[in-house]
């Protein structure tokens, strides 16, 4: 029996904030493996200019090779159409062994809005969540939502501390376009991949 936790996202590119979130999950829960799940088409980012799946996947592969306990999945690329989380988790659960457990990882703001996602009732009834909260951050709204989801849908959720680093993928792309260093924002392997492939340069 194994416990898996999925962290979904665009990861264009994966950065040290994403990796520290995964590490916090491994350190503060009994999850055995965090699975990075790059979206083919993120439902809230349709029409945005995003790097091809294979490029984002290649950088995640490099980051995973540099860290224990994390892996990357191609599942959303292999599924047709928009990457709805309820469907990804249904499909992934089918592929696990009997007795394995599955969690979805979110930040606290995202968790409080899960009831706006596609097929939200099914998502919340069939999945458990790990929620990252910044130490010292007010948790009143989060606790109200955790109680509401538990009562309405039986949703189980675990709260962990996540010192969210002041890093975003946008920042990595912008600094690269300006020819500035990104070595404090991504792993050495990812930095090298971005340089070698000339990613995020201005047209
Ligand atoms: P993202 O910005 O690429 O971020 C990926 C993950 O990393 C999120 O959990 C995010 O937390 C976390 N993160 C980002 N920056 C961080 C930092 N500096 N330090 C620590 N953690 C950081 O993710 P996204 O594009 O919003 O997508 C998230 C997932 O939601 C994807 O799987 C997407 O498909 C899914 N989604 C599904 C639906 C739907 O089914 N209808 C709708 C929207 C999104 P936060 O949770 O705080 O952002």
JSON list of C-alpha atoms and ligand atoms in Angstrom, two decimals, residues 7-11 15 17-18 20-21 37 39 42-45 76 83-86 104-108 110 117-118 162 164-168, ligand 1:
[
{"chain": "A", "resi": 7, "resn": "UNK", "atom": "CA", "xyz": [0.39, 18.50, -7.46]},
{"chain": "A", "resi": 8, "resn": "UNK", "atom": "CA", "xyz": [-1.25, 19.81, -10.61]},
{"chain": "A", "resi": 9, "resn": "UNK", "atom": "CA", "xyz": [-0.21, 22.91, -12.49]},
{"chain": "A", "resi": 10, "resn": "UNK", "atom": "CA", "xyz": [1.04, 24.51, -15.65]},
{"chain": "A", "resi": 11, "resn": "UNK", "atom": "CA", "xyz": [4.72, 24.41, -14.60]},
{"chain": "A", "resi": 15, "resn": "UNK", "atom": "CA", "xyz": [10.49, 26.40, -9.99]},
{"chain": "A", "resi": 17, "resn": "UNK", "atom": "CA", "xyz": [8.51, 27.20, -4.92]},
{"chain": "A", "resi": 18, "resn": "UNK", "atom": "CA", "xyz": [6.79, 24.17, -6.46]},
{"chain": "A", "resi": 20, "resn": "UNK", "atom": "CA", "xyz": [9.55, 23.28, -1.73]},
{"chain": "A", "resi": 21, "resn": "UNK", "atom": "CA", "xyz": [5.77, 22.66, -1.60]},
{"chain": "A", "resi": 37, "resn": "UNK", "atom": "CA", "xyz": [0.86, 16.50, -13.00]},
{"chain": "A", "resi": 39, "resn": "UNK", "atom": "CA", "xyz": [-1.79, 20.14, -17.41]},
{"chain": "A", "resi": 42, "resn": "UNK", "atom": "CA", "xyz": [-5.47, 24.13, -17.69]},
{"chain": "A", "resi": 43, "resn": "UNK", "atom": "CA", "xyz": [-9.22, 24.94, -17.52]},
{"chain": "A", "resi": 44, "resn": "UNK", "atom": "CA", "xyz": [-8.64, 28.50, -16.23]},
{"chain": "A", "resi": 45, "resn": "UNK", "atom": "CA", "xyz": [-5.80, 29.23, -18.70]},
{"chain": "A", "resi": 76, "resn": "UNK", "atom": "CA", "xyz": [-3.17, 14.75, -18.68]},
{"chain": "A", "resi": 83, "resn": "UNK", "atom": "CA", "xyz": [-7.44, 18.86, -18.09]},
{"chain": "A", "resi": 84, "resn": "UNK", "atom": "CA", "xyz": [-10.29, 18.75, -15.57]},
{"chain": "A", "resi": 85, "resn": "UNK", "atom": "CA", "xyz": [-8.95, 17.67, -12.19]},
{"chain": "A", "resi": 86, "resn": "UNK", "atom": "CA", "xyz": [-11.91, 15.43, -11.26]},
{"chain": "A", "resi": 104, "resn": "UNK", "atom": "CA", "xyz": [-4.59, 16.33, -4.32]},
{"chain": "A", "resi": 105, "resn": "UNK", "atom": "CA", "xyz": [-2.33, 19.18, -3.16]},
{"chain": "A", "resi": 106, "resn": "UNK", "atom": "CA", "xyz": [-3.48, 22.82, -3.22]},
{"chain": "A", "resi": 107, "resn": "UNK", "atom": "CA", "xyz": [-2.67, 26.16, -1.68]},
{"chain": "A", "resi": 108, "resn": "UNK", "atom": "CA", "xyz": [-5.25, 27.48, 0.81]},
{"chain": "A", "resi": 110, "resn": "UNK", "atom": "CA", "xyz": [-7.31, 27.47, -4.25]},
{"chain": "A", "resi": 117, "resn": "UNK", "atom": "CA", "xyz": [-14.36, 23.76, -10.42]},
{"chain": "A", "resi": 118, "resn": "UNK", "atom": "CA", "xyz": [-15.91, 21.48, -13.03]},
{"chain": "A", "resi": 162, "resn": "UNK", "atom": "CA", "xyz": [4.13, 25.84, 3.42]},
{"chain": "A", "resi": 164, "resn": "UNK", "atom": "CA", "xyz": [5.47, 29.94, 0.04]},
{"chain": "A", "resi": 165, "resn": "UNK", "atom": "CA", "xyz": [8.58, 31.27, -1.67]},
{"chain": "A", "resi": 166, "resn": "UNK", "atom": "CA", "xyz": [8.24, 34.58, -3.49]},
{"chain": "A", "resi": 167, "resn": "UNK", "atom": "CA", "xyz": [8.75, 32.92, -6.88]},
{"chain": "A", "resi": 168, "resn": "UNK", "atom": "CA", "xyz": [6.45, 32.46, -9.85]},
{"chain": "B", "resi": 1, "resn": "LIG", "atom": "P1", "xyz": [0.38, 26.66, -10.96]},
{"chain": "B", "resi": 1, "resn": "LIG", "atom": "O1", "xyz": [0.22, 28.13, -10.84]},
{"chain": "B", "resi": 1, "resn": "LIG", "atom": "O2", "xyz": [1.19, 26.10, -12.08]},
{"chain": "B", "resi": 1, "resn": "LIG", "atom": "O3", "xyz": [0.92, 26.11, -9.57]},
{"chain": "B", "resi": 1, "resn": "LIG", "atom": "C1", "xyz": [1.04, 24.72, -9.36]},
{"chain": "B", "resi": 1, "resn": "LIG", "atom": "C2", "xyz": [1.01, 24.42, -7.88]},
{"chain": "B", "resi": 1, "resn": "LIG", "atom": "O4", "xyz": [2.14, 25.01, -7.24]},
{"chain": "B", "resi": 1, "resn": "LIG", "atom": "C3", "xyz": [-0.22, 24.95, -7.17]},
{"chain": "B", "resi": 1, "resn": "LIG", "atom": "O5", "xyz": [-0.58, 23.99, -6.19]},
{"chain": "B", "resi": 1, "resn": "LIG", "atom": "C4", "xyz": [0.27, 26.23, -6.53]},
{"chain": "B", "resi": 1, "resn": "LIG", "atom": "O6", "xyz": [-0.43, 26.55, -5.34]},
{"chain": "B", "resi": 1, "resn": "LIG", "atom": "C5", "xyz": [1.72, 25.88, -6.20]},
{"chain": "B", "resi": 1, "resn": "LIG", "atom": "N1", "xyz": [2.61, 27.05, -6.21]},
{"chain": "B", "resi": 1, "resn": "LIG", "atom": "C6", "xyz": [2.73, 28.00, -7.17]},
{"chain": "B", "resi": 1, "resn": "LIG", "atom": "N2", "xyz": [3.68, 28.91, -6.84]},
{"chain": "B", "resi": 1, "resn": "LIG", "atom": "C7", "xyz": [4.16, 28.52, -5.63]},
{"chain": "B", "resi": 1, "resn": "LIG", "atom": "C8", "xyz": [5.16, 29.05, -4.74]},
{"chain": "B", "resi": 1, "resn": "LIG", "atom": "N3", "xyz": [5.84, 30.16, -5.02]},
{"chain": "B", "resi": 1, "resn": "LIG", "atom": "N4", "xyz": [5.39, 28.40, -3.58]},
{"chain": "B", "resi": 1, "resn": "LIG", "atom": "C9", "xyz": [4.69, 27.28, -3.27]},
{"chain": "B", "resi": 1, "resn": "LIG", "atom": "N5", "xyz": [3.73, 26.72, -4.07]},
{"chain": "B", "resi": 1, "resn": "LIG", "atom": "C10", "xyz": [3.48, 27.34, -5.24]},
{"chain": "B", "resi": 1, "resn": "LIG", "atom": "O7", "xyz": [-1.06, 25.95, -10.97]},
{"chain": "B", "resi": 1, "resn": "LIG", "atom": "P2", "xyz": [-2.36, 26.28, -11.81]},
{"chain": "B", "resi": 1, "resn": "LIG", "atom": "O8", "xyz": [-2.05, 26.53, -13.24]},
{"chain": "B", "resi": 1, "resn": "LIG", "atom": "O9", "xyz": [-3.16, 27.32, -11.07]},
{"chain": "B", "resi": 1, "resn": "LIG", "atom": "O10", "xyz": [-3.15, 24.89, -11.69]},
{"chain": "B", "resi": 1, "resn": "LIG", "atom": "C11", "xyz": [-3.30, 24.17, -10.46]},
{"chain": "B", "resi": 1, "resn": "LIG", "atom": "C12", "xyz": [-4.12, 22.90, -10.70]},
{"chain": "B", "resi": 1, "resn": "LIG", "atom": "O11", "xyz": [-5.50, 23.23, -10.64]},
{"chain": "B", "resi": 1, "resn": "LIG", "atom": "C13", "xyz": [-3.91, 22.22, -12.06]},
{"chain": "B", "resi": 1, "resn": "LIG", "atom": "O12", "xyz": [-3.90, 20.82, -11.87]},
{"chain": "B", "resi": 1, "resn": "LIG", "atom": "C14", "xyz": [-5.14, 22.63, -12.84]},
{"chain": "B", "resi": 1, "resn": "LIG", "atom": "O13", "xyz": [-5.48, 21.76, -13.91]},
{"chain": "B", "resi": 1, "resn": "LIG", "atom": "C15", "xyz": [-6.16, 22.60, -11.72]},
{"chain": "B", "resi": 1, "resn": "LIG", "atom": "N6", "xyz": [-7.40, 23.34, -12.07]},
{"chain": "B", "resi": 1, "resn": "LIG", "atom": "C16", "xyz": [-8.51, 22.59, -12.34]},
{"chain": "B", "resi": 1, "resn": "LIG", "atom": "C17", "xyz": [-9.70, 23.23, -12.67]},
{"chain": "B", "resi": 1, "resn": "LIG", "atom": "C18", "xyz": [-10.90, 22.37, -12.96]},
{"chain": "B", "resi": 1, "resn": "LIG", "atom": "O14", "xyz": [-10.83, 21.16, -12.87]},
{"chain": "B", "resi": 1, "resn": "LIG", "atom": "N7", "xyz": [-12.00, 22.98, -13.37]},
{"chain": "B", "resi": 1, "resn": "LIG", "atom": "C19", "xyz": [-9.76, 24.63, -12.70]},
{"chain": "B", "resi": 1, "resn": "LIG", "atom": "C20", "xyz": [-8.58, 25.36, -12.41]},
{"chain": "B", "resi": 1, "resn": "LIG", "atom": "C21", "xyz": [-7.40, 24.71, -12.07]},
{"chain": "B", "resi": 1, "resn": "LIG", "atom": "P3", "xyz": [-1.88, 27.30, -5.36]},
{"chain": "B", "resi": 1, "resn": "LIG", "atom": "O15", "xyz": [-2.87, 26.22, -5.18]},
{"chain": "B", "resi": 1, "resn": "LIG", "atom": "O16", "xyz": [-1.80, 28.20, -4.19]},
{"chain": "B", "resi": 1, "resn": "LIG", "atom": "O17", "xyz": [-1.99, 28.03, -6.67]}
]
